[in-house]
mmCIF file with all atom_site columns, C-alpha atoms in Angstrom:
data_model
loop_
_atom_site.group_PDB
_atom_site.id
_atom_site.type_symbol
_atom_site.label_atom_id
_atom_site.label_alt_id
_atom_site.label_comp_id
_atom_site.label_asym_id
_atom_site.label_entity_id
_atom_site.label_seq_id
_atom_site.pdbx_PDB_ins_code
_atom_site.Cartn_x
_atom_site.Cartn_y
_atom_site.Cartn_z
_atom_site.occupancy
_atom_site.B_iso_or_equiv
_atom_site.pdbx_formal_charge
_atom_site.auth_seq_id
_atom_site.auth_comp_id
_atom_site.auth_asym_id
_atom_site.auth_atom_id
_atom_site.pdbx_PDB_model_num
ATOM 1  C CA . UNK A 1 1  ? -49.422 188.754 164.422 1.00 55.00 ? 14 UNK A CA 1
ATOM 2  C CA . UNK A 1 2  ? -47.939 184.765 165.762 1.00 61.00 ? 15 UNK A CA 1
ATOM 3  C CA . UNK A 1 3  ? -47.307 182.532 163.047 1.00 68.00 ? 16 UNK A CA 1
ATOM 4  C CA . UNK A 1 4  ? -48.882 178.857 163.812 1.00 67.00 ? 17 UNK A CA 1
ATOM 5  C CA . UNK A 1 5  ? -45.579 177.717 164.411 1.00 67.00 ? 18 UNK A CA 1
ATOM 6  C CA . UNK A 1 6  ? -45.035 180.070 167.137 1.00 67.00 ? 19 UNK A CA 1
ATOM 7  C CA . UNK A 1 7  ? -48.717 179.599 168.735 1.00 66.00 ? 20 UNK A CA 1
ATOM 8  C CA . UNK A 1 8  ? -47.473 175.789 168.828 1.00 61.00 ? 21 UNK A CA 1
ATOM 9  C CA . UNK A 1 9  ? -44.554 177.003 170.648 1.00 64.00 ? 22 UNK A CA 1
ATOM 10 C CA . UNK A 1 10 ? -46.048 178.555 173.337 1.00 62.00 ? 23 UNK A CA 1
ATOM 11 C CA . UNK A 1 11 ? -48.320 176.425 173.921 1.00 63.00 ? 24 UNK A CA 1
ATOM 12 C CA . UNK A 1 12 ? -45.661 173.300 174.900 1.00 60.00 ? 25 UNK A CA 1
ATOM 13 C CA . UNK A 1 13 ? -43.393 176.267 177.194 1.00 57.00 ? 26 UNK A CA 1
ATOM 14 C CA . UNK A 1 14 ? -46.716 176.881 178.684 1.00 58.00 ? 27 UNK A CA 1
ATOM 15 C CA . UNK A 1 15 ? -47.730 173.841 179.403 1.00 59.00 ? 28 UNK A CA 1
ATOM 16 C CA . UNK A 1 16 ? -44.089 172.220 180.646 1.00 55.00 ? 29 UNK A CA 1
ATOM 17 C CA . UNK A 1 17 ? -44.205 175.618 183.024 1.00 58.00 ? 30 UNK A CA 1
ATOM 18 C CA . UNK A 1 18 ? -47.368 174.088 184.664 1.00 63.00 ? 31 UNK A CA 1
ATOM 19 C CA . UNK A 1 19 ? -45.842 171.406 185.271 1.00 69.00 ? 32 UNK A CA 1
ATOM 20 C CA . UNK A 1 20 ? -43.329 172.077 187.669 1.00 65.00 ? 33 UNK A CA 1
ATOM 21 C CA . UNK A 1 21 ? -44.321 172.899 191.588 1.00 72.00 ? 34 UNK A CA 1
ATOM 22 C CA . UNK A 1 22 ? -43.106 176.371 192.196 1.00 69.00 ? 35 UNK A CA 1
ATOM 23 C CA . UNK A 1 23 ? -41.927 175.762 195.482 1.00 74.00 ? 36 UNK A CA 1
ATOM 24 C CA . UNK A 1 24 ? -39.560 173.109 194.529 1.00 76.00 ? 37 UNK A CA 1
ATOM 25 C CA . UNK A 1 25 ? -37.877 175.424 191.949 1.00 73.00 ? 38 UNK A CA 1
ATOM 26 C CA . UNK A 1 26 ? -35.192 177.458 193.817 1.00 78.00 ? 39 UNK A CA 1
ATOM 27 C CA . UNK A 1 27 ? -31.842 178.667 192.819 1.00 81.00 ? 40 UNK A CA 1
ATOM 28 C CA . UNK A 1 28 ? -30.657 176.363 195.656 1.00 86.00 ? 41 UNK A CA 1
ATOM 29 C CA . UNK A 1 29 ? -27.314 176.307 198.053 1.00 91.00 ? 42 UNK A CA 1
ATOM 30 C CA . UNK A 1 30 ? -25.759 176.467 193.902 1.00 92.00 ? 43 UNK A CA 1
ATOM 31 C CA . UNK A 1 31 ? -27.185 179.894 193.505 1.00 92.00 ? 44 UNK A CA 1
ATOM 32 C CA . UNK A 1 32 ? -26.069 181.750 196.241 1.00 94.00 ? 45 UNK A CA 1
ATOM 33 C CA . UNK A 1 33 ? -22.797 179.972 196.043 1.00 96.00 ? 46 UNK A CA 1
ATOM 34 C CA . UNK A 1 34 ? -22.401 181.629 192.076 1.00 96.00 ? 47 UNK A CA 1
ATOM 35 C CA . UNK A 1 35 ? -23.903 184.738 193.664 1.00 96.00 ? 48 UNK A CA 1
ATOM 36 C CA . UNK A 1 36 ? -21.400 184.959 196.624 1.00 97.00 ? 49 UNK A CA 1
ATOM 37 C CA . UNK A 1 37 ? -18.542 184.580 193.806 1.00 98.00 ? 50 UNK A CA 1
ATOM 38 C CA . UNK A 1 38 ? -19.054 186.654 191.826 1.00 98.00 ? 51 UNK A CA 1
ATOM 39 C CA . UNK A 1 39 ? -19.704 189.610 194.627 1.00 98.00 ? 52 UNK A CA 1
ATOM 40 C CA . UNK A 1 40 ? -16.597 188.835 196.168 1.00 98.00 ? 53 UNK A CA 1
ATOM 41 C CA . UNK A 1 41 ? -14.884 188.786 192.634 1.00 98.00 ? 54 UNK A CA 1
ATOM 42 C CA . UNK A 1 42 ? -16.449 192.599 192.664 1.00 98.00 ? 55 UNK A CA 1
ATOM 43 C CA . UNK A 1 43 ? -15.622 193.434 195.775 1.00 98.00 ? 56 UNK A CA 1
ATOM 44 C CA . UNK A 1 44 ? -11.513 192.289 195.095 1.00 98.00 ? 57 UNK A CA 1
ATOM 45 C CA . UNK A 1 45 ? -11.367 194.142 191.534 1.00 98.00 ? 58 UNK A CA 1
ATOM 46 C CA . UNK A 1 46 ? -12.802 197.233 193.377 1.00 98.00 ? 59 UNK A CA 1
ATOM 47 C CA . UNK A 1 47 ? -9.859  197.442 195.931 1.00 97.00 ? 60 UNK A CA 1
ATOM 48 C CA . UNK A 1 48 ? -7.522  196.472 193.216 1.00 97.00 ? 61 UNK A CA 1
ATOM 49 C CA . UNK A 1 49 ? -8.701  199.120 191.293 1.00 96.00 ? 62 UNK A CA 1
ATOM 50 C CA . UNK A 1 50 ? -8.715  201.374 194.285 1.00 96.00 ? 63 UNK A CA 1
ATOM 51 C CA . UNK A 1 51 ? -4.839  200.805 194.611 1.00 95.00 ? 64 UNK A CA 1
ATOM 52 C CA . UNK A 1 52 ? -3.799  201.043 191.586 1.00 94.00 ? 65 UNK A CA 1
ATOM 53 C CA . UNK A 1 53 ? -5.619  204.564 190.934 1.00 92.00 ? 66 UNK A CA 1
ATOM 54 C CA . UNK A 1 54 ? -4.226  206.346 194.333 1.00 91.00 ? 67 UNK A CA 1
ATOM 55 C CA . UNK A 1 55 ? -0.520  205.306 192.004 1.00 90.00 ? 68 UNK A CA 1
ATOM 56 C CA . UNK A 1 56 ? -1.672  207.725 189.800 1.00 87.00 ? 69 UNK A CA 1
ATOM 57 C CA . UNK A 1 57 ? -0.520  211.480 189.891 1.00 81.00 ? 70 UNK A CA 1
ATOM 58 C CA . UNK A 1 58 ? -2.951  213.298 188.333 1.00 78.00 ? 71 UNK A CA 1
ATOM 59 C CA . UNK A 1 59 ? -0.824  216.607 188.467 1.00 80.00 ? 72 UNK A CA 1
ATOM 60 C CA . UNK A 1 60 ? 0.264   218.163 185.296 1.00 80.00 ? 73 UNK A CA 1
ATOM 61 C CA . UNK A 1 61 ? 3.432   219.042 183.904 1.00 78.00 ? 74 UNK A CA 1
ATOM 62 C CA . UNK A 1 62 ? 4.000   222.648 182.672 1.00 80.00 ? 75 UNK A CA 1
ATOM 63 C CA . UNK A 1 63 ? 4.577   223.126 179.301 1.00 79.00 ? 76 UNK A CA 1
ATOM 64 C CA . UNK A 1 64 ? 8.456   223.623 179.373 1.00 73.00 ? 77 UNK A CA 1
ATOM 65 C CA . UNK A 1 65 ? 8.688   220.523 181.687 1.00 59.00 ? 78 UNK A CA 1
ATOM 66 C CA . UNK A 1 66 ? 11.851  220.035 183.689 1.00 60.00 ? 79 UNK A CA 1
ATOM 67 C CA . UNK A 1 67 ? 13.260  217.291 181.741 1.00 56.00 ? 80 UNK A CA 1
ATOM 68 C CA . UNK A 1 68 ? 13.668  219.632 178.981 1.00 51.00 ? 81 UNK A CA 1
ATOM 69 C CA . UNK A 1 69 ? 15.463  222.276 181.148 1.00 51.00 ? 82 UNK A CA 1
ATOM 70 C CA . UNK A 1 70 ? 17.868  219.784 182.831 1.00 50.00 ? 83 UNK A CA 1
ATOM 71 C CA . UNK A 1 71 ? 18.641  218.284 179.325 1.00 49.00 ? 84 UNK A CA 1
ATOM 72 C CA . UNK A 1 72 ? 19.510  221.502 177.939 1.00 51.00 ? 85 UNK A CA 1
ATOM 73 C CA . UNK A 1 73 ? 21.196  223.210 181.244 1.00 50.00 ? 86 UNK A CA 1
ATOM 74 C CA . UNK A 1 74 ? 24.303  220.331 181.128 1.00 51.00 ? 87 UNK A CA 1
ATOM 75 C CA . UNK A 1 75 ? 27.694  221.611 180.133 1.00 54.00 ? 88 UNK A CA 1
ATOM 76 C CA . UNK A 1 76 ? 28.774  220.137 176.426 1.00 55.00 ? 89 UNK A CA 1
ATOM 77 C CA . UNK A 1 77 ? 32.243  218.598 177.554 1.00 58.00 ? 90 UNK A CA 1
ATOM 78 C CA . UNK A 1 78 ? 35.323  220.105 175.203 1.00 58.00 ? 91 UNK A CA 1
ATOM 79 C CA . UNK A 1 79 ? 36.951  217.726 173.146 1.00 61.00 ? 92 UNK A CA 1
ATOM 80 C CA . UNK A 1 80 ? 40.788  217.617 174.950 1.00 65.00 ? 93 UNK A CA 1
ATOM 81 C CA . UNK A 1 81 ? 43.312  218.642 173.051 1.00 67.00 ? 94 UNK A CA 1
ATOM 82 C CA . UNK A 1 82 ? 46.578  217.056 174.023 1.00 54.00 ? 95 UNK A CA 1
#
């Protein structure tokens, strides 16, 4: 149920939207310049994100890992003696 208030409301939007001719109200040359920015804003954060994900290796390591074997495999060096 509308409350008075929001009757009155309505009734000024809907009579201030009568007002205007619809074919004068356009989003204009402004419109489709925002549009065109913000597409090609997509379209460079895309292929960014395109070249930054092929960086990736998505290949796993085994569990043992080689920098754990190579860490481990190294001589100790003996303390000379002289």
């Amino acid at each position: 149920m509308m409350s008075a208030t929001s009757t009155l409301a309505l009734t000024h939007f809907v009579t201030l939207a009568d007002s205007f001719d619809k074919n004068k109200v356009t989003p204009g040359v402004l419109g489709f310049i925002v549009f065109a920015v913000i597409g090609g804003a997509v379209w460079l954060l895309m292929k960014s994100m395109n070249k930054h994900m092929k960086k990736v290796d998505f290949e796993e390591q085994p569990e043992g890992g080689e920098a754990g074997t190579t860490a481990s495999a190294a001589p100790a060096a003996a303390p000379k003696t002289g």
